[in-house]
Short mmCIF file of C-alpha atoms and ligand atoms in Angstrom, two decimals:
data_model
loop_
_atom_site.label_atom_id
_atom_site.label_comp_id
_atom_site.label_asym_id
_atom_site.label_seq_id
_atom_site.Cartn_x
_atom_site.Cartn_y
_atom_site.Cartn_z
CA UNK A 1341 6.92 -8.92 -25.12
CA UNK A 1342 4.37 -6.24 -24.55
CA UNK A 1343 3.23 -5.82 -28.13
CA UNK A 1344 -0.37 -5.58 -26.93
CA UNK A 1345 0.39 -2.48 -24.82
CA UNK A 1346 0.81 0.67 -26.81
CA UNK A 1347 2.78 3.47 -25.19
CA UNK A 1348 -0.28 5.66 -24.92
CA UNK A 1349 -2.83 2.92 -24.13
CA UNK A 1350 -4.95 2.96 -27.26
CA UNK A 1351 -8.68 2.79 -26.57
CA UNK A 1352 -10.01 -0.70 -26.04
CA UNK A 1353 -6.63 -2.32 -25.50
CA UNK A 1354 -6.92 -5.85 -24.14
CA UNK A 1355 -4.34 -6.38 -21.40
CA UNK A 1356 -3.16 -9.93 -20.69
CA UNK A 1357 -1.94 -11.97 -17.75
CA UNK A 1358 1.77 -12.54 -17.59
CA UNK A 1359 2.40 -16.16 -16.63
CA UNK A 1360 5.64 -18.08 -17.09
CA UNK A 1361 7.08 -15.30 -19.23
CA UNK A 1362 4.16 -15.29 -21.66
CA UNK A 1363 1.22 -12.96 -22.24
CA UNK A 1364 -1.88 -15.11 -21.93
CA UNK A 1365 -5.60 -14.55 -21.63
CA UNK A 1366 -7.71 -16.21 -18.92
CA UNK A 1367 -8.40 -19.80 -19.95
CA UNK A 1368 -12.12 -19.02 -19.97
CA UNK A 1369 -11.59 -15.99 -22.20
CA UNK A 1370 -13.76 -13.89 -19.86
CA UNK A 1371 -12.71 -10.25 -19.44
CA UNK A 1372 -13.33 -7.33 -17.08
CA UNK A 1373 -13.87 -3.82 -18.46
CA UNK A 1374 -11.51 -1.14 -17.17
CA UNK A 1375 -13.06 2.31 -16.73
CA UNK A 1376 -11.28 5.56 -15.96
CA UNK A 1377 -12.59 6.98 -12.65
CA UNK A 1378 -12.29 10.52 -14.04
CA UNK A 1379 -15.07 10.04 -16.61
CA UNK A 1380 -16.40 6.50 -16.14
CA UNK A 1381 -15.42 5.57 -19.70
CA UNK A 1382 -14.20 2.06 -20.48
CA UNK A 1383 -10.80 2.23 -22.17
CA UNK A 1384 -9.27 -1.21 -21.68
CA UNK A 1385 -10.00 -4.70 -20.41
CA UNK A 1386 -8.23 -7.31 -18.29
CA UNK A 1387 -8.61 -11.09 -18.00
CA UNK A 1388 -11.12 -12.41 -15.45
CA UNK A 1389 -8.87 -15.17 -14.19
CA UNK A 1390 -10.20 -18.15 -12.25
CA UNK A 1391 -8.90 -21.20 -10.43
CA UNK A 1392 -7.37 -22.84 -13.53
CA UNK A 1393 -5.37 -19.68 -14.31
CA UNK A 1394 -4.19 -19.53 -10.70
CA UNK A 1395 -3.09 -23.18 -10.96
CA UNK A 1396 -1.05 -22.33 -14.07
CA UNK A 1397 0.59 -19.29 -12.44
CA UNK A 1398 1.42 -21.11 -9.21
CA UNK A 1399 2.83 -24.07 -11.16
CA UNK A 1400 5.04 -21.70 -13.19
CA UNK A 1401 6.27 -19.99 -10.04
CA UNK A 1402 6.92 -23.39 -8.41
CA UNK A 1403 8.94 -24.60 -11.41
CA UNK A 1404 10.92 -21.37 -11.47
CA UNK A 1405 11.63 -21.72 -7.76
CA UNK A 1406 12.58 -25.40 -7.73
CA UNK A 1407 14.30 -25.82 -11.08
CA UNK A 1408 15.21 -22.40 -12.32
CA UNK A 1409 18.33 -20.44 -11.62
CA UNK A 1410 16.53 -17.79 -9.56
CA UNK A 1411 16.71 -19.10 -6.01
CA UNK A 1412 20.25 -20.41 -6.55
CA UNK A 1413 21.54 -17.34 -8.34
CA UNK A 1414 24.23 -15.27 -6.62
CA UNK A 1415 22.34 -12.68 -4.59
CA UNK A 1416 24.25 -9.91 -6.36
CA UNK A 1417 22.90 -11.17 -9.70
CA UNK A 1418 19.34 -11.23 -8.36
CA UNK A 1419 19.95 -7.72 -7.10
CA UNK A 1420 21.11 -6.67 -10.56
CA UNK A 1421 17.80 -7.83 -12.07
CA UNK A 1422 15.92 -5.68 -9.56
CA UNK A 1423 18.18 -2.69 -10.17
CA UNK A 1424 17.73 -3.06 -13.95
CA UNK A 1425 13.97 -3.16 -13.44
CA UNK A 1426 14.24 0.10 -11.47
CA UNK A 1427 16.17 1.67 -14.36
CA UNK A 1428 13.57 0.49 -16.90
CA UNK A 1429 10.84 2.01 -14.73
CA UNK A 1430 12.75 5.29 -14.72
CA UNK A 1431 13.07 5.11 -18.50
CA UNK A 1432 9.32 4.47 -18.87
CA UNK A 1433 8.30 6.85 -16.08
CA UNK A 1434 5.94 9.08 -18.06
CA UNK A 1435 4.11 6.15 -19.64
CA UNK A 1436 3.69 4.43 -16.26
CA UNK A 1437 2.57 7.63 -14.50
CA UNK A 1438 -0.03 8.31 -17.22
CA UNK A 1439 -1.30 4.72 -17.11
CA UNK A 1440 -1.51 4.68 -13.30
CA UNK A 1441 -3.35 8.02 -13.24
CA UNK A 1442 -5.83 6.99 -15.89
CA UNK A 1443 -6.48 3.63 -14.24
CA UNK A 1444 -6.98 5.03 -10.71
CA UNK A 1445 -8.13 8.63 -11.27
CA UNK A 1446 -5.24 10.04 -9.23
CA UNK A 1447 -3.68 13.35 -10.34
CA UNK A 1448 -0.78 12.84 -12.75
CA UNK A 1449 1.48 14.57 -10.21
CA UNK A 1450 0.68 11.77 -7.75
CA UNK A 1451 1.19 9.19 -10.49
CA UNK A 1452 4.66 10.60 -11.09
CA UNK A 1453 5.48 10.53 -7.38
CA UNK A 1454 4.33 6.90 -7.27
CA UNK A 1455 6.59 5.99 -10.18
CA UNK A 1456 9.57 7.62 -8.46
CA UNK A 1457 8.87 5.66 -5.26
CA UNK A 1458 8.40 2.48 -7.30
CA UNK A 1459 11.74 2.93 -8.98
CA UNK A 1460 13.32 3.49 -5.54
CA UNK A 1461 11.83 0.25 -4.17
CA UNK A 1462 13.47 -1.85 -6.90
CA UNK A 1463 16.71 0.10 -6.52
CA UNK A 1464 16.68 -0.31 -2.72
CA UNK A 1465 15.94 -4.04 -2.79
CA UNK A 1466 18.34 -4.53 -5.70
CA UNK A 1467 21.05 -3.09 -3.49
CA UNK A 1468 19.94 -5.06 -0.43
CA UNK A 1469 19.81 -8.51 -2.07
CA UNK A 1470 23.44 -9.37 -1.24
CA UNK A 1471 23.61 -7.58 2.12
CA UNK A 1472 21.40 -9.77 4.26
CA UNK A 1473 22.94 -12.73 6.04
CA UNK A 1474 22.52 -15.16 8.87
CA UNK A 1475 24.51 -15.48 12.12
CA UNK A 1476 26.94 -17.80 13.75
CA UNK A 1477 25.77 -18.80 17.20
CA UNK A 1478 28.03 -19.61 20.16
CA UNK A 1479 27.03 -23.16 21.10
CA UNK A 1480 28.56 -26.25 22.71
CA UNK A 1481 32.21 -27.15 22.51
CA UNK A 1482 32.79 -29.25 19.41
CA UNK A 1483 29.95 -27.66 17.47
CA UNK A 1484 29.52 -24.81 15.04
CA UNK A 1485 25.99 -23.44 14.71
CA UNK A 1486 24.75 -20.95 12.19
CA UNK A 1487 21.63 -19.61 10.55
CA UNK A 1488 21.00 -19.29 6.84
CA UNK A 1489 18.38 -16.92 5.44
CA UNK A 1490 16.16 -18.91 3.10
CA UNK A 1491 13.32 -17.76 0.84
CA UNK A 1492 9.82 -19.07 1.63
CA UNK A 1493 9.37 -20.37 -1.92
CA UNK A 1494 6.33 -19.24 -3.91
CA UNK A 1495 4.90 -15.99 -2.53
CA UNK A 1496 1.37 -14.84 -3.36
CA UNK A 1497 0.83 -11.08 -3.36
CA UNK A 1498 -2.72 -9.71 -3.29
CA UNK A 1499 -2.58 -5.97 -3.73
CA UNK A 1500 -5.14 -3.14 -3.65
CA UNK A 1501 -6.10 -0.36 -6.03
CA UNK A 1502 -4.95 2.74 -4.14
CA UNK A 1503 -1.19 2.61 -4.89
CA UNK A 1504 -0.92 -0.25 -7.38
CA UNK A 1505 2.63 0.48 -8.52
CA UNK A 1506 4.07 1.23 -5.09
CA UNK A 1507 2.44 -1.61 -3.19
CA UNK A 1508 3.42 -4.12 -5.85
CA UNK A 1509 6.97 -2.76 -5.67
CA UNK A 1510 7.27 -3.15 -1.91
CA UNK A 1511 5.96 -6.71 -2.12
CA UNK A 1512 7.92 -7.74 -5.21
CA UNK A 1513 11.13 -5.93 -4.25
CA UNK A 1514 11.51 -7.70 -0.91
CA UNK A 1515 10.14 -11.09 -2.01
CA UNK A 1516 12.33 -11.31 -5.13
CA UNK A 1517 15.47 -9.98 -3.45
CA UNK A 1518 15.29 -12.95 -1.07
CA UNK A 1519 14.98 -15.46 -3.94
CA UNK A 1520 11.27 -16.19 -3.74
CA UNK A 1521 9.17 -16.45 -6.89
CA UNK A 1522 5.97 -14.49 -7.10
CA UNK A 1523 2.34 -14.66 -8.19
CA UNK A 1524 0.56 -11.32 -7.94
CA UNK A 1525 -3.16 -10.64 -8.14
CA UNK A 1526 -3.69 -6.91 -8.52
CA UNK A 1527 -7.05 -5.31 -7.70
CA UNK A 1528 -9.69 -5.62 -10.41
CA UNK A 1529 -10.04 -1.81 -10.30
CA UNK A 1530 -6.38 -1.11 -11.02
CA UNK A 1531 -4.36 -3.87 -12.66
CA UNK A 1532 -2.78 -2.23 -15.67
CA UNK A 1533 0.56 -1.08 -14.29
CA UNK A 1534 1.17 -4.45 -12.59
CA UNK A 1535 1.00 -6.12 -15.99
CA UNK A 1536 3.33 -3.52 -17.44
CA UNK A 1537 5.83 -3.99 -14.59
CA UNK A 1538 5.86 -7.78 -15.08
CA UNK A 1539 6.66 -7.16 -18.77
CA UNK A 1540 9.49 -4.82 -17.83
CA UNK A 1541 10.77 -7.46 -15.40
CA UNK A 1542 11.21 -9.86 -18.31
CA UNK A 1543 13.07 -7.15 -20.19
CA UNK A 1544 15.24 -6.64 -17.10
CA UNK A 1545 16.31 -10.28 -17.24
CA UNK A 1546 14.11 -12.01 -14.67
CA UNK A 1547 13.76 -15.66 -15.73
CA UNK A 1548 10.31 -16.80 -16.89
CA UNK A 1549 8.02 -17.82 -14.03
CA UNK A 1550 9.70 -15.64 -11.39
CA UNK A 1551 7.34 -12.64 -11.64
CA UNK A 1552 3.79 -13.71 -12.61
CA UNK A 1553 0.78 -11.41 -12.69
CA UNK A 1554 -2.80 -12.54 -13.11
CA UNK A 1555 -5.81 -10.29 -12.93
CA UNK A 1556 -9.38 -11.00 -11.84
CA UNK A 1557 -11.99 -10.55 -9.16
CA UNK A 1558 -11.05 -10.90 -5.51
CA UNK A 1559 -13.71 -13.45 -4.69
CA UNK A 1560 -12.61 -15.59 -7.63
CA UNK A 1561 -8.93 -15.20 -8.57
CA UNK A 1562 -7.89 -13.73 -5.19
CA UNK A 1563 -9.67 -16.40 -3.18
CA UNK A 1564 -8.21 -19.20 -5.37
CA UNK A 1565 -4.71 -17.78 -4.98
CA UNK A 1566 -4.81 -17.35 -1.21
CA UNK A 1567 -6.24 -20.87 -0.75
CA UNK A 1568 -3.80 -22.55 -3.15
CA UNK A 1569 -2.00 -25.40 -1.38
CA UNK A 1570 1.25 -24.80 -3.27
CA UNK A 1571 1.68 -21.22 -2.05
CA UNK A 1572 4.32 -20.90 0.68
CA UNK A 1573 3.52 -17.40 1.97
CA UNK A 1574 0.85 -14.77 1.38
CA UNK A 1575 1.15 -11.01 1.58
CA UNK A 1576 -1.92 -8.79 1.42
CA UNK A 1577 -2.74 -5.09 1.58
CA UNK A 1578 -6.37 -4.04 1.74
CA UNK A 1579 -9.41 -4.10 4.00
CA UNK A 1580 -9.61 -5.94 7.35
CA UNK A 1581 -12.50 -8.25 6.32
CA UNK A 1582 -10.69 -9.36 3.16
CA UNK A 1583 -7.51 -9.76 5.22
CA UNK A 1584 -9.38 -12.06 7.59
CA UNK A 1585 -10.70 -14.13 4.66
CA UNK A 1586 -7.21 -14.45 3.17
CA UNK A 1587 -5.69 -15.42 6.51
CA UNK A 1588 -8.40 -18.04 7.03
CA UNK A 1589 -7.60 -19.50 3.59
CA UNK A 1590 -3.86 -19.46 4.32
CA UNK A 1591 -4.48 -20.98 7.75
CA UNK A 1592 -6.24 -23.96 6.17
CA UNK A 1593 -2.87 -24.71 4.54
CA UNK A 1594 -0.96 -23.56 7.66
CA UNK A 1595 0.89 -20.88 5.73
CA UNK A 1596 2.25 -17.61 7.04
CA UNK A 1597 0.98 -14.20 6.00
CA UNK A 1598 1.83 -10.51 6.13
CA UNK A 1599 -1.23 -8.29 6.51
CA UNK A 1600 -1.40 -4.53 5.94
CA UNK A 1601 -4.98 -3.57 6.67
CA UNK A 1602 -5.24 0.19 6.90
CA UNK A 1603 -5.73 2.52 9.83
CA UNK A 1604 -7.37 5.48 11.49
CA UNK A 1605 -4.15 7.31 12.02
CA UNK A 1606 -4.00 10.29 14.41
CA UNK A 1607 -1.90 13.41 14.27
CA UNK A 1608 -1.51 14.97 17.72
CA UNK A 1609 -1.07 18.73 17.70
CA UNK A 1610 0.09 20.31 20.99
CA UNK A 1611 -0.44 24.01 21.58
CA UNK A 1612 3.32 24.72 21.33
CA UNK A 1613 3.56 23.18 17.84
CA UNK A 1614 4.96 25.10 14.86
CA UNK A 1615 1.61 25.54 13.13
CA UNK A 1616 3.02 27.05 9.96
CA UNK A 1617 4.99 23.86 9.43
CA UNK A 1618 2.16 21.58 10.55
CA UNK A 1619 -0.82 22.91 8.60
CA UNK A 1620 0.17 21.96 5.03
CA UNK A 1621 1.26 18.53 6.26
CA UNK A 1622 -2.01 17.97 8.15
CA UNK A 1623 -4.01 18.78 5.01
CA UNK A 1624 -1.84 16.78 2.64
CA UNK A 1625 -1.90 13.68 4.85
CA UNK A 1626 -5.66 13.36 4.27
CA UNK A 1627 -6.11 14.62 0.72
CA UNK A 1628 -3.14 12.79 -0.83
CA UNK A 1629 -4.61 10.21 -3.22
CA UNK A 1630 -8.10 11.47 -2.33
CA UNK A 1631 -7.74 10.08 1.19
CA UNK A 1632 -7.49 6.56 -0.24
CA UNK A 1633 -4.29 5.87 1.66
CA UNK A 1634 -3.96 3.24 4.37
CA UNK A 1635 -1.76 5.59 6.40
CA UNK A 1636 -3.87 8.73 5.76
CA UNK A 1637 -3.81 11.10 8.74
CA UNK A 1638 -7.59 10.95 9.17
CA UNK A 1639 -7.87 12.16 12.80
CA UNK A 1640 -6.37 15.36 14.17
CA UNK A 1641 -6.21 15.66 17.93
CA UNK A 1642 -5.66 19.26 19.02
CA UNK A 1643 -4.74 20.57 22.47
CA UNK A 1644 -7.71 22.61 23.60
CA UNK A 1645 -6.05 26.08 23.79
CA UNK A 1646 -5.02 25.73 20.13
CA UNK A 1647 -8.23 24.08 18.90
CA UNK A 1648 -10.01 27.13 17.45
CA UNK A 1649 -6.85 28.43 15.81
CA UNK A 1650 -6.06 25.09 14.13
CA UNK A 1651 -9.70 24.40 13.18
CA UNK A 1652 -10.08 27.84 11.57
CA UNK A 1653 -6.84 27.52 9.60
CA UNK A 1654 -7.74 24.01 8.41
CA UNK A 1655 -11.24 25.13 7.43
CA UNK A 1656 -9.78 27.89 5.31
CA UNK A 1657 -7.52 25.44 3.49
CA UNK A 1658 -10.26 22.81 3.09
CA UNK A 1659 -12.67 25.29 1.49
CA UNK A 1660 -10.07 25.98 -1.21
CA UNK A 1661 -9.50 22.31 -2.15
CA UNK A 1662 -10.73 21.21 -5.58
CA UNK A 1663 -11.24 17.70 -6.96
CA UNK A 1664 -11.07 17.10 -10.71
CA UNK A 1665 -9.87 14.89 -13.56
CA UNK A 1666 -6.48 13.22 -13.20
CA UNK A 1667 -5.00 15.14 -16.13
CA UNK A 1668 -6.15 18.48 -14.71
CA UNK A 1669 -3.78 17.78 -11.79
CA UNK A 1670 -5.83 19.55 -9.11
CA UNK A 1671 -5.64 18.96 -5.35
CA UNK A 1672 -7.26 15.57 -5.67
CA UNK A 1673 -8.67 13.30 -8.35
CA UNK A 1674 -11.74 11.07 -8.50
CA UNK A 1675 -12.28 8.20 -6.08
CA UNK A 1676 -11.65 4.75 -7.50
CA UNK A 1677 -15.24 3.70 -8.30
CA UNK A 1678 -18.94 4.30 -7.61
CA UNK A 1679 -18.94 1.85 -4.69
CA UNK A 1680 -16.13 3.72 -2.93
CA UNK A 1681 -17.84 7.07 -3.57
CA UNK A 1682 -21.10 5.71 -2.10
CA UNK A 1683 -19.24 4.34 0.91
CA UNK A 1684 -17.57 7.70 1.63
CA UNK A 1685 -20.82 9.61 1.04
CA UNK A 1686 -22.64 7.21 3.36
CA UNK A 1687 -20.16 7.69 6.20
CA UNK A 1688 -20.28 11.47 5.78
CA UNK A 1689 -24.11 11.44 5.78
CA UNK A 1690 -24.17 9.27 8.93
CA UNK A 1691 -21.85 11.70 10.73
CA UNK A 1692 -23.98 14.67 9.69
CA UNK A 1693 -27.10 12.88 10.88
CA UNK A 1694 -25.40 12.25 14.22
CA UNK A 1695 -25.02 16.02 14.49
CA UNK A 1696 -21.28 16.37 13.82
CA UNK A 1697 -20.47 19.89 12.69
CA UNK A 1698 -19.14 20.37 9.13
CA UNK A 1699 -16.46 23.04 9.40
CA UNK A 1700 -15.67 23.22 5.70
CA UNK A 1701 -16.17 21.54 2.35
CA UNK A 1702 -14.00 21.68 -0.72
CA UNK A 1703 -15.48 21.50 -4.18
CA UNK A 1704 -15.55 19.53 -7.42
CA UNK A 1705 -14.27 21.33 -10.49
CA UNK A 1706 -17.13 22.64 -12.68
CA UNK A 1707 -15.64 21.09 -15.79
CA UNK A 1708 -15.20 17.63 -14.26
CA UNK A 1709 -17.24 15.01 -16.19
CA UNK A 1710 -20.48 14.19 -14.35
CA UNK A 1711 -19.79 10.47 -14.81
CA UNK A 1712 -16.55 10.71 -12.76
CA UNK A 1713 -16.44 9.52 -9.13
CA UNK A 1714 -15.60 12.84 -7.49
CA UNK A 1715 -16.12 13.64 -3.84
CA UNK A 1716 -15.54 17.11 -2.38
CA UNK A 1717 -13.35 17.02 0.78
CA UNK A 1718 -15.13 17.43 4.14
CA UNK A 1719 -13.75 18.74 7.44
CA UNK A 1720 -15.64 17.72 10.59
CA UNK A 1721 -15.12 19.49 13.94
CA UNK A 1722 -15.45 18.35 17.57
CA UNK A 1723 -16.10 14.74 16.69
CA UNK A 1724 -17.43 12.35 19.36
CA UNK A 1725 -14.77 9.60 19.70
CA UNK A 1726 -17.54 6.98 19.96
CA UNK A 1727 -18.86 7.62 16.43
CA UNK A 1728 -18.05 5.44 13.41
CA UNK A 1729 -16.37 8.48 11.83
CA UNK A 1730 -13.89 8.50 14.72
CA UNK A 1731 -13.20 4.77 14.73
CA UNK A 1732 -13.46 3.43 11.18
CA UNK A 1733 -11.46 4.03 8.03
CA UNK A 1734 -13.41 6.25 5.57
CA UNK A 1735 -10.84 5.93 2.80
CA UNK A 1736 -11.83 9.27 1.34
CA UNK A 1737 -10.98 12.98 1.79
CA UNK A 1738 -12.72 13.27 5.15
CA UNK A 1739 -10.92 14.72 8.17
CA UNK A 1740 -12.14 14.58 11.77
CA UNK A 1741 -10.96 17.00 14.47
CA UNK A 1742 -10.94 16.27 18.22
CA UNK A 1743 -9.95 18.38 21.22
CA UNK A 1744 -7.83 17.04 24.09
CA UNK A 1745 -6.92 18.40 27.53
CA UNK A 1746 -3.45 17.08 28.31
CA UNK A 1747 -0.81 14.59 27.21
CA UNK A 1748 -2.50 11.61 28.88
CA UNK A 1749 -5.81 12.53 27.24
CA UNK A 1750 -4.07 12.83 23.84
CA UNK A 1751 -2.54 9.36 24.14
CA UNK A 1752 -5.85 7.86 25.30
CA UNK A 1753 -7.63 9.36 22.27
CA UNK A 1754 -4.86 8.41 19.86
CA UNK A 1755 -5.10 4.79 21.02
CA UNK A 1756 -8.91 4.74 21.14
CA UNK A 1757 -9.44 2.90 17.86
CA UNK A 1758 -8.79 -0.75 17.06
CA UNK A 1759 -6.13 0.27 14.52
CA UNK A 1760 -2.47 1.18 14.98
CA UNK A 1761 -0.68 2.04 11.75
CA UNK A 1762 0.87 5.53 11.78
CA UNK A 1763 0.82 8.55 14.10
CA UNK A 1764 2.08 12.14 13.93
CA UNK A 1765 3.17 14.20 16.93
CA UNK A 1766 3.57 17.96 16.68
CA UNK A 1767 5.31 19.68 19.60
CA UNK A 1768 8.50 21.62 20.27
CA UNK A 1769 8.96 19.90 23.67
CA UNK A 1770 11.70 17.29 23.18
CA UNK A 1771 10.91 15.17 26.24
CA UNK A 1772 7.25 15.08 25.24
CA UNK A 1773 8.19 14.03 21.70
CA UNK A 1774 9.89 10.93 23.12
CA UNK A 1775 7.18 10.14 25.69
CA UNK A 1776 4.33 10.35 23.20
CA UNK A 1777 6.20 8.48 20.45
CA UNK A 1778 6.71 5.59 22.87
CA UNK A 1779 3.16 5.45 24.17
CA UNK A 1780 1.15 5.88 21.02
CA UNK A 1781 0.15 2.55 19.39
CA UNK A 1782 1.39 2.71 15.79
CA UNK A 1783 3.87 0.95 13.54
CA UNK A 1784 5.36 4.31 12.53
CA UNK A 1785 5.46 7.58 14.45
CA UNK A 1786 6.52 10.83 12.84
CA UNK A 1787 7.55 13.73 15.08
CA UNK A 1788 7.01 17.18 13.56
CA UNK A 1789 6.23 15.65 10.19
CA UNK A 1790 4.11 12.96 8.60
CA UNK A 1791 4.68 10.53 5.76
CA UNK A 1792 1.47 9.06 4.44
CA UNK A 1793 2.85 6.09 2.54
CA UNK A 1794 6.32 7.54 2.22
CA UNK A 1795 9.76 6.19 3.04
CA UNK A 1796 10.99 3.18 1.10
CA UNK A 1797 13.69 2.67 3.76
CA UNK A 1798 11.33 2.83 6.76
CA UNK A 1799 9.81 -0.37 8.16
CA UNK A 1800 6.05 -0.15 7.93
CA UNK A 1801 3.13 -2.15 9.31
CA UNK A 1802 0.51 -2.17 11.99
CA UNK A 1803 -0.71 -3.37 15.34
CA UNK A 1804 -4.08 -5.01 15.98
CA UNK A 1805 -6.61 -4.41 13.18
CA UNK A 1806 -3.97 -2.63 11.08
CA UNK A 1807 -2.34 -6.00 10.53
CA UNK A 1808 0.93 -7.75 11.25
CA UNK A 1809 4.31 -8.29 9.70
CA UNK A 1810 6.49 -5.49 8.40
CA UNK A 1811 7.06 -4.23 4.88
CA UNK A 1812 9.49 -1.68 3.45
CA UNK A 1813 13.08 -1.16 4.50
CA UNK A 1814 15.38 -4.00 5.50
CA UNK A 1815 12.77 -5.52 7.79
CA UNK A 1816 10.66 -6.67 4.86
CA UNK A 1817 13.52 -8.97 3.88
CA UNK A 1818 13.09 -10.83 7.17
CA UNK A 1819 9.35 -11.26 6.56
CA UNK A 1820 10.05 -12.57 3.09
CA UNK A 1821 12.47 -15.23 4.33
CA UNK A 1822 12.98 -17.63 7.21
CA UNK A 1823 16.07 -18.76 9.07
CA UNK A 1824 17.38 -22.27 8.77
CA UNK A 1825 19.61 -23.29 11.66
CA UNK A 1826 22.49 -25.56 10.70
CA UNK A 1827 24.52 -27.32 13.40
CA UNK A 1828 27.87 -29.03 12.69
CA UNK A 1829 29.21 -31.57 15.14
CA UNK A 1830 32.95 -31.66 14.54
CA UNK A 1831 33.90 -33.35 17.76
P1 NAD B 3023 -10.39 -5.30 -0.63
O1 NAD B 3023 -9.56 -5.41 0.59
O2 NAD B 3023 -11.60 -6.16 -0.71
O3 NAD B 3023 -9.49 -5.60 -1.93
C1 NAD B 3023 -8.10 -5.60 -1.95
C2 NAD B 3023 -7.58 -6.76 -2.79
O4 NAD B 3023 -8.08 -7.99 -2.27
C3 NAD B 3023 -8.03 -6.73 -4.25
O5 NAD B 3023 -6.99 -7.23 -5.07
C4 NAD B 3023 -9.20 -7.70 -4.28
O6 NAD B 3023 -9.42 -8.25 -5.55
C5 NAD B 3023 -8.73 -8.75 -3.30
N1 NAD B 3023 -9.80 -9.55 -2.70
C6 NAD B 3023 -11.06 -9.18 -2.41
N2 NAD B 3023 -11.75 -10.20 -1.85
C7 NAD B 3023 -10.89 -11.24 -1.78
C8 NAD B 3023 -10.99 -12.58 -1.28
N3 NAD B 3023 -12.12 -13.05 -0.75
N4 NAD B 3023 -9.89 -13.37 -1.34
C9 NAD B 3023 -8.72 -12.92 -1.84
N5 NAD B 3023 -8.58 -11.67 -2.34
C10 NAD B 3023 -9.64 -10.84 -2.31
O7 NAD B 3023 -10.74 -3.78 -0.80
P2 NAD B 3023 -11.97 -3.06 -1.55
O8 NAD B 3023 -13.24 -3.86 -1.42
O9 NAD B 3023 -11.52 -2.76 -2.92
O10 NAD B 3023 -12.12 -1.73 -0.69
C11 NAD B 3023 -12.91 -1.72 0.48
C12 NAD B 3023 -12.27 -0.95 1.60
O11 NAD B 3023 -11.00 -1.52 1.91
C13 NAD B 3023 -11.94 0.49 1.30
O12 NAD B 3023 -13.03 1.31 1.48
C14 NAD B 3023 -10.85 0.77 2.30
O13 NAD B 3023 -11.37 1.13 3.54
C15 NAD B 3023 -10.12 -0.53 2.42
N6 NAD B 3023 -8.87 -0.56 1.62
C16 NAD B 3023 -7.71 -0.42 2.29
C17 NAD B 3023 -6.53 -0.42 1.58
C18 NAD B 3023 -5.22 -0.25 2.27
O14 NAD B 3023 -4.24 0.13 1.66
N7 NAD B 3023 -5.13 -0.54 3.54
C19 NAD B 3023 -6.52 -0.57 0.20
C20 NAD B 3023 -7.74 -0.75 -0.46
C21 NAD B 3023 -8.91 -0.73 0.28
#
């Protein structure tokens, strides 16, 4: 397998779907050009799959689930496949990091970090596959009752372009460890590594039809996949409107779904915080991956006595930030595409028009190709919590600062958006750490630290508009399975 993918991605390479263990083009033969965000140049193409391709992939996954050895295999053997995939990823780390960086525009350093996390996901879920079990339940005299953990069946994964390798890994790792089979539709802007991973999965010994990847547009291939009547469960990461469309499609078939829909995550900085420790983390949590991170720390709430100090220090760091080509490995790369750059620029312009003060701007490297989708980071001060900038995900390197008066005010502001994904709390006061962690609405809270996207072992997911269901860690295994209660009457 994989003869069409050269190690260095030769120019013009035509990537293929991977369905039922075979590399195949879309039945229509239509293709989508793949451009590098760093220079806008087309360097590859992917199939523009449609309903008929989705039918073929779902049928392959169904056959593999019902007839194949996968769902009946000893969990330890399934785990071994996942662990072997992790090892193959480690062996191909440089190739995967280069491909991911070129496809998304992210600095190679970030591509490497993504590959390491990806390898860890398969290793973690490989190890977990035989460690999850049901319960026995005390019941009536003469009965024995127990629960079995069963896979859903065929899982559809629709994944975004910001962390293609990592998000695929958290979906595939948990779904496959539980014995499901999988059909993945990566984002049309970043599909290349998903295809490569599905090839490596075959090499790792996954039976044909267990790990299928088909590429294409969201409105076409994605919509057909989420509406397919033979899908048992859908998992999606991306924007809230697309999440709503996918849930509506799944609801028409009465299927369950996990939704990870982004956030407007706050970091709360109290005046007693260790600022030397906090500052680099505050900056990194918004510039990592160019701010295109669902759990980006995009709002910083600062206790009023410390506001000027923190704002000045952040402004100094922001002014020094430079965006440039992925292989130049600067602070941040290009944004994913022209549409995303326009969206970020539009939200920044709207905030400026509303009179929000720009405290600092980073820059774009002079040598960066003009055709690349670069956006210089922006730091906004004293933002009005009613503005769009304060409430909506920008998904770019744009940070908004707010001042608060006391703990109650901080919690009110932190919870003032419709999202609830991640929060950071910076204070030396132990009792306050516990109080705030409990009251802030977020699926993850970091105290004196922040992990934008990090932590394979840590359950992750949102409240309200950030979505529902949990990924990562052991909890993802529960989402990717269901209990079956079995009751024996033995008199
Ligand atoms: P999107 O949510 O539309 O796309 C994500 C995935 O969904 C892609 O694979 C896409 O092909 C697919 N998709 C799109 N429409 C679909 C449909 N009708 N049915 C099924 N699948 C469909 O994201 P986008 O348009 O690329 O980006 C827009 C905004 O979404 C960004 O500005 C950002 O705010 C947000 N976003 C969030 C995340 C996240 O990790 N939470 C990731 C990407 C984008």
